[in-house]
Short mmCIF file of C-alpha atoms and ligand atoms in Angstrom, two decimals:
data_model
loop_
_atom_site.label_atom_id
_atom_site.label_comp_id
_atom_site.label_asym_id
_atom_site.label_seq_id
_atom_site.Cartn_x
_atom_site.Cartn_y
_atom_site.Cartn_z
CA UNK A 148 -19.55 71.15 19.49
CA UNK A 149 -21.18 74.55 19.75
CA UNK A 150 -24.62 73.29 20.07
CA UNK A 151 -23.91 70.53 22.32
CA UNK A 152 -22.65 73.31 24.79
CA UNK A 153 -25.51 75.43 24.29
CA UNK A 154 -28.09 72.35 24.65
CA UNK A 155 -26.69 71.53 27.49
CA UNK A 156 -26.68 75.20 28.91
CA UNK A 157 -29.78 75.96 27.74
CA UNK A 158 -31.55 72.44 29.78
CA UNK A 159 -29.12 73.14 32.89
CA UNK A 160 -31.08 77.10 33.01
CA UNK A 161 -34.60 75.33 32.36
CA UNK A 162 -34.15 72.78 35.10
CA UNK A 163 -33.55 76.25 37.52
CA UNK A 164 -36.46 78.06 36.31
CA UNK A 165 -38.70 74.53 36.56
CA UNK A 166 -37.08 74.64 40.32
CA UNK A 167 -37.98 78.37 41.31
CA UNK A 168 -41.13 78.33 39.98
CA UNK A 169 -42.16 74.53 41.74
CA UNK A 170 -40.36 76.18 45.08
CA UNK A 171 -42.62 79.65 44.27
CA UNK A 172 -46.02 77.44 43.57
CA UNK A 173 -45.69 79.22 40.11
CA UNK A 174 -46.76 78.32 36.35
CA UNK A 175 -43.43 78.12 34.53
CA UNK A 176 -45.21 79.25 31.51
CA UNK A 177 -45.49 82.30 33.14
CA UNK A 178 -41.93 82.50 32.90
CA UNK A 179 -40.37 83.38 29.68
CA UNK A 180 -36.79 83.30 29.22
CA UNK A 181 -35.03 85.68 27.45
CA UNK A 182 -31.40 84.68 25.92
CA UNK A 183 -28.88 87.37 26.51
CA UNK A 184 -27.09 86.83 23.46
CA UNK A 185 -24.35 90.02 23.55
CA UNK A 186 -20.78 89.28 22.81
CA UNK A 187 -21.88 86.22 20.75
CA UNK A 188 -22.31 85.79 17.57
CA UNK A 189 -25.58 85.40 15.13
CA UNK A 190 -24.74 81.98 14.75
CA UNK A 191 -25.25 81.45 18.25
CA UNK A 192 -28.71 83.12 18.09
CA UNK A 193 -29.74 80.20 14.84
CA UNK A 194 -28.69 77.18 17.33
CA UNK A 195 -30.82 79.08 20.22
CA UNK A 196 -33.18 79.49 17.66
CA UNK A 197 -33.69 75.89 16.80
CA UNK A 198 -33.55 74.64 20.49
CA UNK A 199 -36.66 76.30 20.81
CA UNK A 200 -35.69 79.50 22.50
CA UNK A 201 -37.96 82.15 21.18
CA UNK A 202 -36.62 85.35 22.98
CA UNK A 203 -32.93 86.65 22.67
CA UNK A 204 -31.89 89.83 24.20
CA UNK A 205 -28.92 92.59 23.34
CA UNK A 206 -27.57 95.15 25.52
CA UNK A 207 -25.88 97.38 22.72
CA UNK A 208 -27.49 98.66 19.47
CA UNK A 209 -24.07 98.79 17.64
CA UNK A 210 -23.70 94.87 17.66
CA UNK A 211 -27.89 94.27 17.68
CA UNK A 212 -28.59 95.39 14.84
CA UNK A 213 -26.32 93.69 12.29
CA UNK A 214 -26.65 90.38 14.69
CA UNK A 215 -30.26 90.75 13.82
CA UNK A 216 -30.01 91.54 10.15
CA UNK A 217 -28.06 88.27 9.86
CA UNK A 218 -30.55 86.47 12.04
CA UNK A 219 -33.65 87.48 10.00
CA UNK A 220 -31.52 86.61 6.82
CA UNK A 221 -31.26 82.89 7.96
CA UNK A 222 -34.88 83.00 8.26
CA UNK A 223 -35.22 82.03 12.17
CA UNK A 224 -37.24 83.28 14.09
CA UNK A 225 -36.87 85.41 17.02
CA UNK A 226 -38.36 88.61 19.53
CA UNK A 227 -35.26 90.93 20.43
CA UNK A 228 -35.48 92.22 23.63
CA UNK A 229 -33.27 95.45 23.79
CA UNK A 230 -32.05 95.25 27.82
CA UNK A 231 -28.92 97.70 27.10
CA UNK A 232 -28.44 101.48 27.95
CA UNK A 233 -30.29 103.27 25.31
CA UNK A 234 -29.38 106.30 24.08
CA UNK A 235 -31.68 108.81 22.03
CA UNK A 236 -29.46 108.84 19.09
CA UNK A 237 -30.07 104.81 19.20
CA UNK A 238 -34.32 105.04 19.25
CA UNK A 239 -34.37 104.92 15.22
CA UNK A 240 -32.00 101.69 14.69
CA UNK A 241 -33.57 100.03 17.79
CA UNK A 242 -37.31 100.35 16.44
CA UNK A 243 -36.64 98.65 13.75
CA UNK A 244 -35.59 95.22 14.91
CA UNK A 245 -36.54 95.29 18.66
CA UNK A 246 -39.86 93.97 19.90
CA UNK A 247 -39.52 94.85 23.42
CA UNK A 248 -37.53 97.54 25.35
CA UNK A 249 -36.69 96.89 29.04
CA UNK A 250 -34.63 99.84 29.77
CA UNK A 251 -36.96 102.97 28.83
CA UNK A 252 -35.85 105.35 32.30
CA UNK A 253 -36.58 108.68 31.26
CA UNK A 254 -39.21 110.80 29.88
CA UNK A 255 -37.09 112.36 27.31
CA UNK A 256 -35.57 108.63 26.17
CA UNK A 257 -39.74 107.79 25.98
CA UNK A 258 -40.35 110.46 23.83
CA UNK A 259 -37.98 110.46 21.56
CA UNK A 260 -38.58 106.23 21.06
CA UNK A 261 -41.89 106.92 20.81
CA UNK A 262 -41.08 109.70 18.14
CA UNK A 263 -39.14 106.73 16.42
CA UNK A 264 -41.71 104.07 16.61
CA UNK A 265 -44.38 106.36 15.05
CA UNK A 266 -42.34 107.01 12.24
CA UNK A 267 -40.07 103.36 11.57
CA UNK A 268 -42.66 101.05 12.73
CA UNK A 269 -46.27 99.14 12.13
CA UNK A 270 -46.57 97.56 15.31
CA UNK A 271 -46.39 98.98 18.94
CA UNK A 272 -43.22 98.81 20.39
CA UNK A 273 -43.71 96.67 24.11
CA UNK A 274 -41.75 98.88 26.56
CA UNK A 275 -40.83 98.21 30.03
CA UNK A 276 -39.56 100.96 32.65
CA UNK A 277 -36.60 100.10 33.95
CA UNK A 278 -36.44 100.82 37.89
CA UNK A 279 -33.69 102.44 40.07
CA UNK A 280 -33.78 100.14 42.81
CA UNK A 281 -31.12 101.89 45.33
CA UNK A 282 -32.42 105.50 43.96
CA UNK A 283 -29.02 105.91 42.63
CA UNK A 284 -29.60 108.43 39.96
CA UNK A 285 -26.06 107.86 38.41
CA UNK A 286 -27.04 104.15 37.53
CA UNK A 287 -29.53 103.27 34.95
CA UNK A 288 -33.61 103.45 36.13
CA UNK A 289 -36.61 105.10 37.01
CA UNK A 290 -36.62 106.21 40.27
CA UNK A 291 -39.85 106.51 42.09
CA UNK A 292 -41.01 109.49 43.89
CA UNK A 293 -37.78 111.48 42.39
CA UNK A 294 -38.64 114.97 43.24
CA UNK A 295 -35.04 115.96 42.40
CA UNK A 296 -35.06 114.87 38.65
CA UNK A 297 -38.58 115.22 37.23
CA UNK A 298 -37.14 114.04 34.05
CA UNK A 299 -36.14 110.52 35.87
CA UNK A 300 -39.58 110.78 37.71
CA UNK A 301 -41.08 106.47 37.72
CA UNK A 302 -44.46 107.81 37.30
CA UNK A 303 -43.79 110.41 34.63
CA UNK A 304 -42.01 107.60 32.66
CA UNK A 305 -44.52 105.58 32.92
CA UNK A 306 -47.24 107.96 32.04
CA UNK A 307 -45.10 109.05 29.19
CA UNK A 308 -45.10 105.77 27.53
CA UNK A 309 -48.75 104.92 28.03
CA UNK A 310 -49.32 107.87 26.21
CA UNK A 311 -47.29 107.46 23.46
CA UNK A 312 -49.43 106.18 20.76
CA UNK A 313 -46.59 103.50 19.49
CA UNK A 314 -45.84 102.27 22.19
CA UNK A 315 -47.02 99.82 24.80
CA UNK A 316 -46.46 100.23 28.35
CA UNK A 317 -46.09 96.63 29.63
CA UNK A 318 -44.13 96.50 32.86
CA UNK A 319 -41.10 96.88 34.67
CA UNK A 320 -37.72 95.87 34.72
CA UNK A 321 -34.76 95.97 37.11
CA UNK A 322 -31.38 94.94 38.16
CA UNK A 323 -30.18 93.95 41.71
CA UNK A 324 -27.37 96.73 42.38
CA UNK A 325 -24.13 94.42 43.12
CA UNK A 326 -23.81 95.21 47.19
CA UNK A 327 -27.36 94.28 47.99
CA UNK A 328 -28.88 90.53 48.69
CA UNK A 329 -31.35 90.01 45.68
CA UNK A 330 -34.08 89.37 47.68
CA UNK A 331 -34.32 92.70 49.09
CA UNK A 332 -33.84 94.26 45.65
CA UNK A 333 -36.66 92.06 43.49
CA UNK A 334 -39.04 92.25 46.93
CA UNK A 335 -38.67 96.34 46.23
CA UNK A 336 -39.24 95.87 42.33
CA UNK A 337 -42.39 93.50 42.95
CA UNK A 338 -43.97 96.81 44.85
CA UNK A 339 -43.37 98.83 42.47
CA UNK A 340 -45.15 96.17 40.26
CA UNK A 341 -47.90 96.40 41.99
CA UNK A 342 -47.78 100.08 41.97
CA UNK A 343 -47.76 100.04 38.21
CA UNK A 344 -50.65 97.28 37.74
CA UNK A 345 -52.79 99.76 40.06
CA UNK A 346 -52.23 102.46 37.12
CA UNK A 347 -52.15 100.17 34.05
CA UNK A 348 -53.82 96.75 34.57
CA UNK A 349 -52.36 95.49 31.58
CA UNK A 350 -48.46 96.61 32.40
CA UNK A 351 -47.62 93.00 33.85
CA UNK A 352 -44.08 92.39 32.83
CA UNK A 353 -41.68 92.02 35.58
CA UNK A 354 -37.86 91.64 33.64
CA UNK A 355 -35.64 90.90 36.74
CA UNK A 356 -33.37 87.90 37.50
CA UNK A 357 -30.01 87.36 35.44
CA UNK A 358 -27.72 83.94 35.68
CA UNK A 359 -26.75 84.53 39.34
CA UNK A 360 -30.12 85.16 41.04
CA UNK A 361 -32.83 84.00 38.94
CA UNK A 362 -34.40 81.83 41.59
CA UNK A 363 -34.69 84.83 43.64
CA UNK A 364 -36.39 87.00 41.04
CA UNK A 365 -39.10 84.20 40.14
CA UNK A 366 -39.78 83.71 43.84
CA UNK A 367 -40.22 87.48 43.72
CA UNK A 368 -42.67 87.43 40.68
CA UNK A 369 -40.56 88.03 37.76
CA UNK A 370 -42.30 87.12 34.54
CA UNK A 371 -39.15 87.40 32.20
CA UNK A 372 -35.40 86.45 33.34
CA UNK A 373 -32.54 87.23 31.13
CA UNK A 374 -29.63 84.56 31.15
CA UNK A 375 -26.72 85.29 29.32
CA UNK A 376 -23.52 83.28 30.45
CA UNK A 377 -25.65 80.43 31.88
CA UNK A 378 -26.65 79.21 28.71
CA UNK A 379 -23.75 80.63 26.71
CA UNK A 380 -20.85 80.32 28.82
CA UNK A 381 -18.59 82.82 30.70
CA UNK A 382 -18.17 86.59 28.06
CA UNK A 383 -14.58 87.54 27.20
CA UNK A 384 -14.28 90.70 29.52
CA UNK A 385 -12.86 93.01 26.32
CA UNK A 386 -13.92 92.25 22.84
C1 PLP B 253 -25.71 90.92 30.17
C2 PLP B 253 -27.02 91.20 30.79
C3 PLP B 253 -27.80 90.17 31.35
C4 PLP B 253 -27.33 88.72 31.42
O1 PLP B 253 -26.33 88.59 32.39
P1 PLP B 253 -25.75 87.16 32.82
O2 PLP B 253 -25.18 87.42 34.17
O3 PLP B 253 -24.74 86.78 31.81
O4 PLP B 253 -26.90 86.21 32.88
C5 PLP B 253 -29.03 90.51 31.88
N1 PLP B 253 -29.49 91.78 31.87
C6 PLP B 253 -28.79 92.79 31.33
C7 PLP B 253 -29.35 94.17 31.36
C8 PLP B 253 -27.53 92.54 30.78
O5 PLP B 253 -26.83 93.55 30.25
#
């Protein structure tokens, strides 16, 4: 059954956080786990839901927002994290059902979500800037100290959010790029953590750690992991 699987997916990715964090000397409620729930359907999201998962996160506005739609109608209860590639066209749809934003990497995709927030929203929108860790300004992120694209500039991001009056600059996010050892990659994001706190005091959020290299990211400070195929099981590569 469906929600046997997920139970026992869902315990299984617990046990490793309880691990990291008693390995790290760390509070494991300082650990929130975010479901990565793309590919899989809303009725995935109600089972999650009533296991006591509180935080589900989509990568694609096209299949978030009707997943969430359906969610709401069930009446469970959930915070959608929006972890995806955004694009500027998306800001409007996204505002409306996402409580957090980990991927904000530009000061034109800040503007125009805080544009979108003022207008569709009550509440401030939580936004995290999502960091290039190997500088490579064809992949997703913020890359600090970019002299080359102002526009992709981590501190003009960041400044660009904090300013935005609907939105709430809360921390960082980043992925480990595929050829390098996690460590080194989450050891690079927790600087830039602390470059951020030095700024903002308030922007703690570190989103890092997926189902391969959590561990690694909570040893490294990470204050939200996002699990998909751990708890869900192995994503059809096409859909
Ligand atoms: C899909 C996805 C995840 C989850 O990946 P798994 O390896 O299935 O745990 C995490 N973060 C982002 C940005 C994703 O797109």
């Amino acid at each position: 059954m469906r929600e046997e699987e997920i139970a026992a997916g869902l315990a299984a990715v617990q046990d490793r956080i309880g691990a990291a964090c008693a390995a790290a000397g760390r509070d494991p409620a300082e650990v929130t786990l975010v479901v990565v729930t793309k590919t899989y359907p809303a009725s995935d999201v109600q089972v999650l839901a009533k296991l006591g998962v509180t935080d589900v996160g989509e990568n694609r506005d096209q299949e978030a927002a009707p997943k969430a739609v359906a969610v709401e109608a069930t009446g469970a209860q959930v915070r959608w994290h929006f972890v995806g590639q955004l694009q500027r066209n998306k800001c409007r749809s996204v505002v409306e059902y996402a409580d957090v934003v980990h991927s904000v990497d530009s000061v034109r995709l800040a503007r125009a979500l805080g544009g979108a927030a003022d207008r569709h929203r009550e509440r401030p929108l939580d936004v995290l800037v999502q960091v290039s860790l190997d500088r490579d300004p064809s992949r997703g992120g913020a890359v600090v100290g970019s002299t080359v694209e102002p526009d992709r500039d981590f501190d003009r991001v960041a400044v660009t959010v904090a300013e935005a009056a609907s939105l709430r600059l809360s921390g960082i996010m980043g992925v480990a790029p595929m050829s390098w050892p996690p460590e080194a990659a989450f050891e690079r994001l927790a600087e830039v953590a602390v470059r951020l706190r030095a700024a903002y005091p308030n922007a703690v959020a570190v989103s890092a750690g997926m189902s391969a290299d959590l561990e690694q990211a909570i040893a490294h400070g990470a204050t939200h992991v996002r699990i998909g195929s751990a708890v869900l099981g192995t994503r059809p590569k096409l859909r």
